[in-house]
XYZ file of C-alpha atoms in Angstrom:
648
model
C 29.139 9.775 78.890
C 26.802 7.310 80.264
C 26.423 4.222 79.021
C 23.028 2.316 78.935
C 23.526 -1.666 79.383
C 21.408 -4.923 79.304
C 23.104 -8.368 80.220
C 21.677 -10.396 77.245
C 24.819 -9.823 74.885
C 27.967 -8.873 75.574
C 29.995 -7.400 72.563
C 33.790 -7.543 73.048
C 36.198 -4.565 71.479
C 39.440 -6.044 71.010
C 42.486 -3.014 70.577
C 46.018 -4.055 70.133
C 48.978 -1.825 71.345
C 52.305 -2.419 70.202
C 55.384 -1.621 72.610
C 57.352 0.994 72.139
C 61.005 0.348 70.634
C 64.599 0.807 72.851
C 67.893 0.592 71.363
C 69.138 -3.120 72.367
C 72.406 -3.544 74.407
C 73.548 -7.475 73.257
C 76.882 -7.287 74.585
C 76.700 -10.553 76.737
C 78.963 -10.157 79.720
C 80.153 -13.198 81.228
C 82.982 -14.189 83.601
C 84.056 -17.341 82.361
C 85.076 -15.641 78.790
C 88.164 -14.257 80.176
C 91.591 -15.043 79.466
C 94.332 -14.799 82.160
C 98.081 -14.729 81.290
C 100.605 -15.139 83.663
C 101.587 -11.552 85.672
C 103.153 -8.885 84.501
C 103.181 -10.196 81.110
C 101.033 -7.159 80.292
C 98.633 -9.514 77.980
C 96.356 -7.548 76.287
C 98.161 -4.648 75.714
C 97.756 -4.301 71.865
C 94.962 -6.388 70.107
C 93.595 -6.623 66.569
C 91.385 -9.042 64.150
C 93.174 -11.611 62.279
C 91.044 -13.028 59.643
C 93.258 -15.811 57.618
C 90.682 -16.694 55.114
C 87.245 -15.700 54.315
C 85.467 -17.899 57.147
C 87.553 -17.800 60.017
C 87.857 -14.028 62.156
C 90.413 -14.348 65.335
C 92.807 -11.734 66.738
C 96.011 -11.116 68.144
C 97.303 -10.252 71.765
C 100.557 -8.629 72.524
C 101.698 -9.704 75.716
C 105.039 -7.055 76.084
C 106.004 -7.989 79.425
C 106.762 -11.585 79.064
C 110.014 -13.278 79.845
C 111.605 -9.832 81.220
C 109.752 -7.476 78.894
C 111.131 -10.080 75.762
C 107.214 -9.912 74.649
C 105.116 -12.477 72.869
C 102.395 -12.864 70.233
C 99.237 -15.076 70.754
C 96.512 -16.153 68.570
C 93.609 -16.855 70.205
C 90.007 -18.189 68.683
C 86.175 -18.832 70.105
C 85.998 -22.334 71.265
C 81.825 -22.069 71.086
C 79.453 -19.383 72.074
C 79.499 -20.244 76.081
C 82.716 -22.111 76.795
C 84.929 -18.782 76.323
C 88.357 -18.870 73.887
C 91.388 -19.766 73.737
C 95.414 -18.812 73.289
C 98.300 -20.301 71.340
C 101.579 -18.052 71.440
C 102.731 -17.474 67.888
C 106.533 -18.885 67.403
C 108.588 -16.462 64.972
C 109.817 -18.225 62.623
C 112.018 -17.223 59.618
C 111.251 -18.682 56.555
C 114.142 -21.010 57.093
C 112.340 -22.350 60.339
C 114.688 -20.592 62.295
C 113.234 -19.016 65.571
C 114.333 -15.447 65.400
C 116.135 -14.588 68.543
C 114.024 -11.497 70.358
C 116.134 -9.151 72.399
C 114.773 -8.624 76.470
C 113.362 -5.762 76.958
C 112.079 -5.103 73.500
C 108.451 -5.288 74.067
C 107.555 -7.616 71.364
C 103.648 -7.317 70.807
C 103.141 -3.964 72.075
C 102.094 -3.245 68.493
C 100.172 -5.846 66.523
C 98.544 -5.184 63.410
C 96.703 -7.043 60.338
C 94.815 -7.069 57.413
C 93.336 -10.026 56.441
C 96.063 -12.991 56.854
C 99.102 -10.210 56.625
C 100.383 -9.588 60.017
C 102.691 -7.060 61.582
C 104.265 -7.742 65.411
C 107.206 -4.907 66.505
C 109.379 -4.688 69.723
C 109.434 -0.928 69.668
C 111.930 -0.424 72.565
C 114.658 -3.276 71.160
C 118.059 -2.501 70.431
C 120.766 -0.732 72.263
C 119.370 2.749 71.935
C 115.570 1.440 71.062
C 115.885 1.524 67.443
C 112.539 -1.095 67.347
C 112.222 -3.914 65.288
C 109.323 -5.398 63.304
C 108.234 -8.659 61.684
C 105.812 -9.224 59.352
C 103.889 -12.440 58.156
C 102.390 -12.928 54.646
C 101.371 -16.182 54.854
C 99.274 -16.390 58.284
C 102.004 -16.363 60.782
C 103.649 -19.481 59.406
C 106.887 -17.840 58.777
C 108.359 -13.879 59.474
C 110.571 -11.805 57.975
C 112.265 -9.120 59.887
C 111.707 -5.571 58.331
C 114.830 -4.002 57.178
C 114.897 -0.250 58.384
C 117.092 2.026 57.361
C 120.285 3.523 60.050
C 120.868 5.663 62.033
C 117.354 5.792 64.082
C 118.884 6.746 67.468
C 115.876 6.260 70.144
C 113.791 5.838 67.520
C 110.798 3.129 68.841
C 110.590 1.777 65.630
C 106.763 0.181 65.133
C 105.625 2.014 67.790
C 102.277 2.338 66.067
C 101.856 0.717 62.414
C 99.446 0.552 59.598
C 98.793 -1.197 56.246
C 97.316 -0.266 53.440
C 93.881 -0.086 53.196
C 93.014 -0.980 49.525
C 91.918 -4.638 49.098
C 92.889 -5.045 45.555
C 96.762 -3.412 45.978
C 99.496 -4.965 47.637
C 99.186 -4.863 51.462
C 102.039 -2.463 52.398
C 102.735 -1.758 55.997
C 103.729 1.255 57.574
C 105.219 1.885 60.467
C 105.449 4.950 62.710
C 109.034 5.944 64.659
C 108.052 9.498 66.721
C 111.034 9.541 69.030
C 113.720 9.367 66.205
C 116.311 11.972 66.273
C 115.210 14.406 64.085
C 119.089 15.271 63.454
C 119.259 11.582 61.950
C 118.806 11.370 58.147
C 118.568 7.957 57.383
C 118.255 6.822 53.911
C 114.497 7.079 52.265
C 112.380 3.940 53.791
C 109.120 3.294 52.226
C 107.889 1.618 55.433
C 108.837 3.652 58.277
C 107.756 6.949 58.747
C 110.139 9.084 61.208
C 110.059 12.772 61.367
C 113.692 13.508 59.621
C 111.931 12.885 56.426
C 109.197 14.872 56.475
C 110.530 18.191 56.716
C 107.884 20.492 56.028
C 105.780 18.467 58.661
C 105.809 18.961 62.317
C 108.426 16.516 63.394
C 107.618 16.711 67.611
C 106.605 12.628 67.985
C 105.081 12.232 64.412
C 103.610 8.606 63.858
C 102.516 8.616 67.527
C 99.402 6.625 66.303
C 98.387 5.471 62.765
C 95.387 4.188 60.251
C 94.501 4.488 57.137
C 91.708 5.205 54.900
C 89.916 5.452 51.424
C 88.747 8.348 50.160
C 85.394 8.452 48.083
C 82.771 5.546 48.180
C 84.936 2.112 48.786
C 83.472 0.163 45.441
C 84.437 2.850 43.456
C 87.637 4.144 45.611
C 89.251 7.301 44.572
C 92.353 7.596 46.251
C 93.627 5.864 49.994
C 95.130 7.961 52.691
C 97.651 7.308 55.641
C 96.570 8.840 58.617
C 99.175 9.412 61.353
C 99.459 12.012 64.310
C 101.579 14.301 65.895
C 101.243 13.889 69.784
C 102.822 16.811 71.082
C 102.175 19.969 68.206
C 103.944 22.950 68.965
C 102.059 25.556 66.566
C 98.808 24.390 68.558
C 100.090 24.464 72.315
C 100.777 20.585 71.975
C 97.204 20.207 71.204
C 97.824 17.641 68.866
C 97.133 17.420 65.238
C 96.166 14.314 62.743
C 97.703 14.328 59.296
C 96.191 12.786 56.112
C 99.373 11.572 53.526
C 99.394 11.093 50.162
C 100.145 6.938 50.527
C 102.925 6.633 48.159
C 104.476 10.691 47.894
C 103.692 11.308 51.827
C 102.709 14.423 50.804
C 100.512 16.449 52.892
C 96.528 15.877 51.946
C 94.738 17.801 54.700
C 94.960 17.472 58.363
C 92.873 18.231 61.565
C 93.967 19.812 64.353
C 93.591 19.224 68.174
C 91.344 22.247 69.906
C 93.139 22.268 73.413
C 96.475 22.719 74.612
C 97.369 19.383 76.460
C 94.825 17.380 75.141
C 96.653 14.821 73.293
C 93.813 14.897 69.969
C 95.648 11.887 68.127
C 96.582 9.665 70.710
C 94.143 7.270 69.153
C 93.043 6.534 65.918
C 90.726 4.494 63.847
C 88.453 4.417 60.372
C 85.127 2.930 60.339
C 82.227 3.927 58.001
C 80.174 4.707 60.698
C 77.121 6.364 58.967
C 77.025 3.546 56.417
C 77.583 6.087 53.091
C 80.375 3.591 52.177
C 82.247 6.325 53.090
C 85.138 5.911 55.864
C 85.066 8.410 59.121
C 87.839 8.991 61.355
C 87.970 8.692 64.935
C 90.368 10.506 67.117
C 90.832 10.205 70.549
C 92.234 13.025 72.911
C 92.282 11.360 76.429
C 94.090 14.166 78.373
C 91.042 16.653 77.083
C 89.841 18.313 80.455
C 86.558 20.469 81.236
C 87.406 23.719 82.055
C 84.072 25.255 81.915
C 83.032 22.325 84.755
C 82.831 23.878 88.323
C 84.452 20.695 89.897
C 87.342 20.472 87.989
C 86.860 17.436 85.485
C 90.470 16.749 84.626
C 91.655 14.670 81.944
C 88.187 13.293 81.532
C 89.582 12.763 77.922
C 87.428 13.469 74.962
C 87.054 11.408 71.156
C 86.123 13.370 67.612
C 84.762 12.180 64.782
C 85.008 13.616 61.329
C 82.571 12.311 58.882
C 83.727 12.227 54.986
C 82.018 14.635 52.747
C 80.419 13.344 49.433
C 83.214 15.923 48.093
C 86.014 13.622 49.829
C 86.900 15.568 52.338
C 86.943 15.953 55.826
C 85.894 19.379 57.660
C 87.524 20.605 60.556
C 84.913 22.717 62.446
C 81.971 20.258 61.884
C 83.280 17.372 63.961
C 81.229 15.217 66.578
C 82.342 15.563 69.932
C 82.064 12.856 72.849
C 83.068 14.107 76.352
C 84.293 12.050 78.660
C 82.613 12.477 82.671
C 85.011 11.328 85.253
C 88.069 13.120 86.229
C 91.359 11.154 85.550
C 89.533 8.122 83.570
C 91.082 9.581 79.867
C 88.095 8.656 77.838
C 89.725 7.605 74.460
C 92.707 6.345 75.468
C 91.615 3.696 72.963
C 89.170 3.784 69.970
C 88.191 0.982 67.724
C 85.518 1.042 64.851
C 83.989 -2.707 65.715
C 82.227 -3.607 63.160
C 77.576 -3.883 63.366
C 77.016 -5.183 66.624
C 73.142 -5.601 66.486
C 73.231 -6.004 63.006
C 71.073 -2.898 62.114
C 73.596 -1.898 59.182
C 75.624 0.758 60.292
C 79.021 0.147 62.480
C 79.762 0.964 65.522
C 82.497 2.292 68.190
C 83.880 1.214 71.149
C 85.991 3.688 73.264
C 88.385 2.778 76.371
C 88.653 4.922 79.431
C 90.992 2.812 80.826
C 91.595 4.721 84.060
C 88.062 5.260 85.386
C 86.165 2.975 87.501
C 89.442 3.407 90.281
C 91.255 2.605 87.581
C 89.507 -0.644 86.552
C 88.678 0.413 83.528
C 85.345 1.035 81.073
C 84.697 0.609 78.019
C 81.431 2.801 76.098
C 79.505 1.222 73.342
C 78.322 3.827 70.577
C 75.682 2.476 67.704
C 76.008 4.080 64.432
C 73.097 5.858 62.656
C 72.345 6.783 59.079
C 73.231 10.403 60.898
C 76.527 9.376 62.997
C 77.091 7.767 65.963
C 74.554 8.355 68.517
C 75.264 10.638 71.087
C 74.665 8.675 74.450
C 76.474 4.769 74.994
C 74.053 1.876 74.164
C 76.273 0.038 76.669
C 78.321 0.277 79.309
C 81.014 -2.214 80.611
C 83.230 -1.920 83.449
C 86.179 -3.890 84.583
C 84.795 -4.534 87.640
C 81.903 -6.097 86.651
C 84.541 -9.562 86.129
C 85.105 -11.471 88.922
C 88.098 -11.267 89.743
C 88.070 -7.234 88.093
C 90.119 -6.176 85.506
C 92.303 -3.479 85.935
C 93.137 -0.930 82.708
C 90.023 -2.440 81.187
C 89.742 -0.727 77.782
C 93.589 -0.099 77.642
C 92.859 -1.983 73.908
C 89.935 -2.779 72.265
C 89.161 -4.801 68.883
C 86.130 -6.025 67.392
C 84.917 -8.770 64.713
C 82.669 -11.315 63.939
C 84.239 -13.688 66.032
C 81.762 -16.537 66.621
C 80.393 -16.626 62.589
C 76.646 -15.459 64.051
C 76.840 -12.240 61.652
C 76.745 -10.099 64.591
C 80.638 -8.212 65.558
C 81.738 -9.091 68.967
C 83.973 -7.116 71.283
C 87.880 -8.551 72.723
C 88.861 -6.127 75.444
C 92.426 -5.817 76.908
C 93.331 -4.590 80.812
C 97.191 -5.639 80.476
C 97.779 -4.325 84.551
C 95.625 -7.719 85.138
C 97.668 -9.657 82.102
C 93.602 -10.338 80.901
C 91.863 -10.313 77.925
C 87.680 -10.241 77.806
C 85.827 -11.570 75.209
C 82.132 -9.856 74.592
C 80.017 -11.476 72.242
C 76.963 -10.060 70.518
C 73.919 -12.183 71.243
C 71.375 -12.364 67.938
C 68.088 -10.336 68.635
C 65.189 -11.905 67.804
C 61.986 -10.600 66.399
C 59.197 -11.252 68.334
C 55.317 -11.040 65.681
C 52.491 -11.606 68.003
C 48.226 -10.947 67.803
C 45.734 -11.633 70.196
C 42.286 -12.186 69.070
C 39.112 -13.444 70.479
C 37.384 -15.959 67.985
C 34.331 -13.543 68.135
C 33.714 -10.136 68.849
C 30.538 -10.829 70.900
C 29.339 -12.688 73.047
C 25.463 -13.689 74.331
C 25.330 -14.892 77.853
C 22.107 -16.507 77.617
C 23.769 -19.317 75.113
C 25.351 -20.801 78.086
C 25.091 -24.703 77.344
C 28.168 -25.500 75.957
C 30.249 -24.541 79.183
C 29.867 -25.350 83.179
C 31.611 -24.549 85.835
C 31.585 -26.374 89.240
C 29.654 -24.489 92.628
C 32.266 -23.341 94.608
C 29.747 -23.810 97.511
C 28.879 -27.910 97.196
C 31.757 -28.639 94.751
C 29.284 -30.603 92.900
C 26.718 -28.915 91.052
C 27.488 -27.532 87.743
C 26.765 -23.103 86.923
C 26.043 -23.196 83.037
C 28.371 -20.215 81.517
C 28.831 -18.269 78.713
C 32.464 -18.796 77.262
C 34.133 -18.526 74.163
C 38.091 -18.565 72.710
C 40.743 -16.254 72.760
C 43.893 -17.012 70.425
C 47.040 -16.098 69.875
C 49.811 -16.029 67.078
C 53.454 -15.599 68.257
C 55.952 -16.048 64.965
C 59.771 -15.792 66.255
C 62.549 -15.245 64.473
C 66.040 -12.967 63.696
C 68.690 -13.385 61.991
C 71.097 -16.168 63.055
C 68.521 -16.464 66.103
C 68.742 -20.567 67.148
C 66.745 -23.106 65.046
C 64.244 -23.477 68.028
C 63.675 -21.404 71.432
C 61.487 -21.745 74.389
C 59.064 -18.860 75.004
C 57.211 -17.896 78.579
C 53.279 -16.605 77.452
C 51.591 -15.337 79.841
C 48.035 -13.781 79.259
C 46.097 -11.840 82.155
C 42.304 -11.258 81.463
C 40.706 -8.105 83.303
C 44.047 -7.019 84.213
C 42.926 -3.543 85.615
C 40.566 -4.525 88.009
C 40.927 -5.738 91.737
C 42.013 -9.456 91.657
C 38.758 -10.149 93.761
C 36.798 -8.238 91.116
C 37.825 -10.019 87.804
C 35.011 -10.744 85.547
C 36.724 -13.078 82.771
C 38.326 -16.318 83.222
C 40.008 -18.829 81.494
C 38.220 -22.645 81.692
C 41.483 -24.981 82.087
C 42.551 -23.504 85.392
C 39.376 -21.225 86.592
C 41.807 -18.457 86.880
C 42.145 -14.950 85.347
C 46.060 -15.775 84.247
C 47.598 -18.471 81.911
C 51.146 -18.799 81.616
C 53.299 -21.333 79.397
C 56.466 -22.377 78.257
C 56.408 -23.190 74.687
C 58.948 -24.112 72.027
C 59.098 -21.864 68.812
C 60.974 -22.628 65.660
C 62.467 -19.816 63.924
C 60.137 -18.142 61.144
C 57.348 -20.654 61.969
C 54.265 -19.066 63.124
C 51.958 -21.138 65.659
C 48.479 -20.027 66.932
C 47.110 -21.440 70.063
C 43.539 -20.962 71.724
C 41.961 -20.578 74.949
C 38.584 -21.117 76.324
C 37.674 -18.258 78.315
C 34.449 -17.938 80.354
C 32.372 -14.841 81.697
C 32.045 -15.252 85.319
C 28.027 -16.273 86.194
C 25.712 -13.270 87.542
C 28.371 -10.811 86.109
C 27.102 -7.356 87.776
C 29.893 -4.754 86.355
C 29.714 -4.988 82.701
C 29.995 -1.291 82.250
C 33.488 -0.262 82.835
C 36.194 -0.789 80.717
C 38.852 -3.762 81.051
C 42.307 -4.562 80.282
C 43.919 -8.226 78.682
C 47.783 -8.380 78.331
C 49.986 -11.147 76.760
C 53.497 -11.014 78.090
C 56.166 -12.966 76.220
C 59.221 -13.543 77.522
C 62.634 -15.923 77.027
C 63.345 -18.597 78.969
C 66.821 -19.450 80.000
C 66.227 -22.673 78.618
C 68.555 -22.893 75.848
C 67.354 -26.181 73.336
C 70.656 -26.330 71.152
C 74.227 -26.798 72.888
C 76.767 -23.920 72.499
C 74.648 -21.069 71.249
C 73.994 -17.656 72.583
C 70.928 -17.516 74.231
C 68.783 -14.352 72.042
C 67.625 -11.687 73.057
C 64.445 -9.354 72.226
C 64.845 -6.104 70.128
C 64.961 -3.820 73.180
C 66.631 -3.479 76.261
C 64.198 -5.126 78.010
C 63.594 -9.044 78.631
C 59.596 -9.283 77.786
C 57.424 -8.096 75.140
C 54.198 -6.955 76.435
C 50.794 -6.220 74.640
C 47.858 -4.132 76.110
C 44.910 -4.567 75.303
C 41.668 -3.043 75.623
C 38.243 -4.260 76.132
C 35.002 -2.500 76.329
C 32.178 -4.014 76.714
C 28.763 -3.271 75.488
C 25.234 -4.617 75.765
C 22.394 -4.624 73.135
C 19.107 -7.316 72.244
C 16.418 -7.272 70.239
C 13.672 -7.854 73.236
C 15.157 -6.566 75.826
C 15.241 -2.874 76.752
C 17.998 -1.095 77.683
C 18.529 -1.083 81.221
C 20.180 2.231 83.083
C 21.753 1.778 86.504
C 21.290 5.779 87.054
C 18.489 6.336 89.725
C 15.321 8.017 88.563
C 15.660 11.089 90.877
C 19.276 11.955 89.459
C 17.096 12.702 86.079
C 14.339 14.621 87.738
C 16.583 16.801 89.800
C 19.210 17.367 86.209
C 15.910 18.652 84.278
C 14.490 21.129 87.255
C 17.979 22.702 87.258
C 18.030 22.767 83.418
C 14.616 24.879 83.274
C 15.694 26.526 86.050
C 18.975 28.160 84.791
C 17.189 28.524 81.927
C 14.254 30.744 83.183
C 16.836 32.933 84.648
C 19.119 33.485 81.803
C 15.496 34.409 80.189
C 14.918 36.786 82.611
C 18.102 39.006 82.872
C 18.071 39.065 79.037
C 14.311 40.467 79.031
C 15.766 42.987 81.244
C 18.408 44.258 79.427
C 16.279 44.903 76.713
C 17.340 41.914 74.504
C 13.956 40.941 73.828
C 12.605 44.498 72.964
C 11.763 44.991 68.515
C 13.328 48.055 67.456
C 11.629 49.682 64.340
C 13.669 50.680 61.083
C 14.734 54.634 61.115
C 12.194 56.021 59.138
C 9.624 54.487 60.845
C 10.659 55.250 63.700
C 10.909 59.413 62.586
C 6.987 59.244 61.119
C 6.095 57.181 64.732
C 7.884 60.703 66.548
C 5.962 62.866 64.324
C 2.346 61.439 65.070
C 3.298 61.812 68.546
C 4.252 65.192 68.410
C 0.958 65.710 66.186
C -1.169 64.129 68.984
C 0.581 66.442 71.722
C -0.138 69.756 70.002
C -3.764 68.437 69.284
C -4.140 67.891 72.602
């Protein structure tokens, strides 16, 4: 299409195009957020939220190894967003203020577990033939009281994994898992501990190896609650693995879900999480030994996680599971899963797993959002022990996740207990990012040049009368829990497609085609600015098409102390606008000019007529032209002919 152009106005098309949207990854990774306990302590080998009252969300570290495998429990809290956390060990204390006396070698804190400011700390291997013991804490860790379990429970690891009760309104009972009892003990009936002599008709082969628990039906209107507990090592299934869901009170047998692969280990982690945000809870299972046999380079023990999503009819199906594979050989993706709460505050939950043992053996963890249809199937994030300075080794070994820093986003606390370290993640808000650009009018007449000069380049003195005019723009910032005030980098480039030498637009503070500032914002206040811009004088190209972008982007300028710097919706660090300009020339006296040569028109309409006289031509030829007369004319035209032949 050609375009016909005069140079007395200049009408300016202004198009906005919106960037595309990116799933954000607002993990913020940083090396000074690390806690370091003293070696071999294996700190960081169990962890888990502790919330004592409504505004305050910490968590617990076992450190097992301590003081010859004696174990500890810490408490540890955010001291701001950027200066880290830290640790106070937890004394237990009976109610008498007596410190219990923990046995070596017990492990203390290799299982921790909570629910709100109820706490439950065992030494699985204690006692001469690793009975276990456990404490629990009703009134946020000021005093314990050691759980009485029932005898015999010969090699028993008592508290190996625990649970409590998931209902909010009902008493918080704990539960605690013993999967190496004797199944030829038959200890009296405990309501707490669930070891396989008492559970006959289930399959007794290291039952309780890992526990949760769950609510069946829509939580505000709960219909039932469910202990969920596995079987590491199921013999019907090739030691597959299998989950069982209990009746909470009767232990009777609801449903269960069974591992797919001999070896796999399906149950060797478990969590609840409504990840699809039905109000429903989903189960997460985690089968790290899971190994891809159909892969032609041997992917062993890449380790593989299911999740089961509830029906609306309360129940969870077998053969409709999600499945996450794990990728590197040995690295037992899902050692550890952890429902973490909404980390980007979108509304739905999401999942961290561990693969502990990839990374040559530092550790990863994976960072899966949750969807109104499941978890998504690829990470949004990726985190690796090395990426600490010094690494951390087993990272993902344990993983927990809250709101830890009150910003309404969940954070992430990752344990590596080879490196006696524990990582704390924290979500960084995302802020929203409105902007427009607009120029004040959509034309522009370059013979009303007296309001704006520019200087000769040539004598630096005289002044070029120009054409100009204003281009604005509206940037309104904000997010939720974003900082009261932020400093934003706008940059605007005029004529952005063409050659730098061939630029056509300008802006009149700095004679240049680019204007870029830092300027503070204050959250959910929208501020306009304006520009002068001028058209450059003699302007000869005015009929192709040009380009003006805004780019916005943070600053690492940070205006209030101690808060996490934001981030943009996306996984990128700028917001960028294209936009289009066309420009196009019309007057009322002035003719249209055409920069097409004369002769290019003279030669187009010769070839025109003649294609034309040949198509003409053949057409003639073929007959195409010729009138053909209706049949029974044609019959009385043959008979006068034959009339005049015999007359003749």
């Amino acid at each position: 299409m050609v375009l016909r152009m005069d140079i007395s106005v200049l009408f300016i098309i202004f198009l906005l195009a919106a960037p595309s949207t990116v799933w954000t990854w607002n993990l913020d990774v940083r090396p000074e957020r690390i806690f370091r306990s003293l070696p071999k302590s294996y700190f960081g080998y169990s962890l888990n939220v502790y919330q004592p009252n409504e505004t305050a969300t910490e968590w617990l570290v076992g450190s097992p190894g301590e003081n010859s495998f004696e174990g500890a429990l810490y408490k540890c809290r955010t001291l701001h967003a950027e200066a880290g956390f830290s640790c106070d060990k937890v004394e237990l204390m009976a109610r008498n203020r007596n410190a219990y006396v923990i046995p070596r070698n017990g492990w203390l804190g290799a299982t921790v577990v909570s629910n709100g400011g109820f706490v439950i700390v065992c030494s699985p291997r204690a006692g001469p033939q690793t009975e276990g013991d456990c404490y629990s804490s009703e009134n946020n860790l000021s005093s314990f009281s050691k759980i009485q379990l029932p005898y015999p429970r010969r090699v028993c690891l008592s508290g190996f994994s625990a649970a409590y009760s998931p209902g909010a309104k009902a008493p918080r009972k704990p539960f605690l898992g013993g999967p190496t009892c004797y199944r030829q003990d038959k200890p009296s009936t405990s309501l707490s501990l669930i070891f396989p002599a008492l559970y006959p008709k289930l399959d007794q082969w290291y039952l309780g190896y890992a526990m949760a628990s769950g609510i069946f039906g829509i939580k505000q209107f709960e219909q039932g609650e469910f202990l969920l507990l596995s079987v590491a090592f199921h013999i019907a299934s090739s030691f597959a693995g299998k989950v069982y869901l209990l009746e909470k009170e009767t232990k009777e047998e609801l449903a269960s879900l069974l591992g797919s692969q001999p070896g796999e280990h399906f149950g060797a982690s478990l969590a609840v999480s409504d990840i699809n945000g039905d109000e429903r809870d989903d189960i997460i299972v985690g089968a790290p030994h899971y190994t891809d046999y159909e892969s032609t380079d041997a992917k062993v023990e890449v380790g593989a996680v299911y999740i089961y999503y509830q029906t609306p009819e309360n129940t969870y199906k077998q053969n409709s599971s999600q499945e996450l594979k794990g990728q590197v050989p040995g690295g037992r993706f899902g050692y550890s899963v952890a429902g973490i709460g909404d980390t980007d505050a979108d509304g739905y939950n999401d999942v961290a797993i561990g693969a502990p043992y990839e990374n040559e053996g530092f550790g990863t963890v994976y960072i899966y959002y949750g969807t109104n249809n499941g978890l998504r199937d690829r990470p949004s994030q990726v985190i690796f022990g090395n990426a600490f300075n010094p690494p951390i080794q087993t990272f993902g070994f344990a993983i927990t996740g809250g709101d830890f820093d009150g910003n309404r986003y969940s954070d992430v606390v990752v344990g590596g207990f080879e490196s006696a370290a524990v990582a704390y993640i924290p979500a960084r808000p995302i802020a929203k990012i409105t902007s427009k650009l607009n120029f004040v009018s959509d034309k522009i007449n370059l013979e009303k040049n007296s309001q704006c000069s520019i200087t000769n380049s040539s004598d630096g003195v005289t002044k070029i009368p120009v054409a100009c005019d204003d281009i604005s723009f509206c940037i309104t910032y904000s997010g939720l829990s974003v900082a009261n005030q932020v400093e934003l980098r706008v940059s605007i480039l005029l004529d952005s497609n063409a050659e730098k030498g061939n630029r056509r637009i300008f802006f009149y503070e700095n004679n240049q085609e680019q204007l870029t500032q830092n300027i503070i914002y204050k959250a959910g206040v929208k501020k306009c600015l304006s520009k002068t811009f001028y058209v450059t004088p003699n302007v000869q190209d005015v009929a192709s098409t040009a380009q003006a972008r805004m780019t916005i982007e943070l600053t690492t300028k940070i205006p209030e102390p101690n808060q996490l710097l934001p981030m943009f919706a996306g996984d990128f660090d700028k917001i960028v606008s294209n936009n289009s300009l066309v420009f196009m020339v019309s007057g009322k006296t002035a003719s249209f000019a055409d920069a097409t040569p004369w002769w290019i028109y003279l030669v187009s309409a010769l070839g025109a007529v003649l294609i034309l006289s040949i198509i003409t031509g053949v057409l003639y030829k073929l007959g195409f032209f010729k009138r053909k007369l209706p049949p029974s004319e044609q019959k009385d035209d043959d008979n006068l002919t034959q009339a005049s032949n015999e007359d003749m």
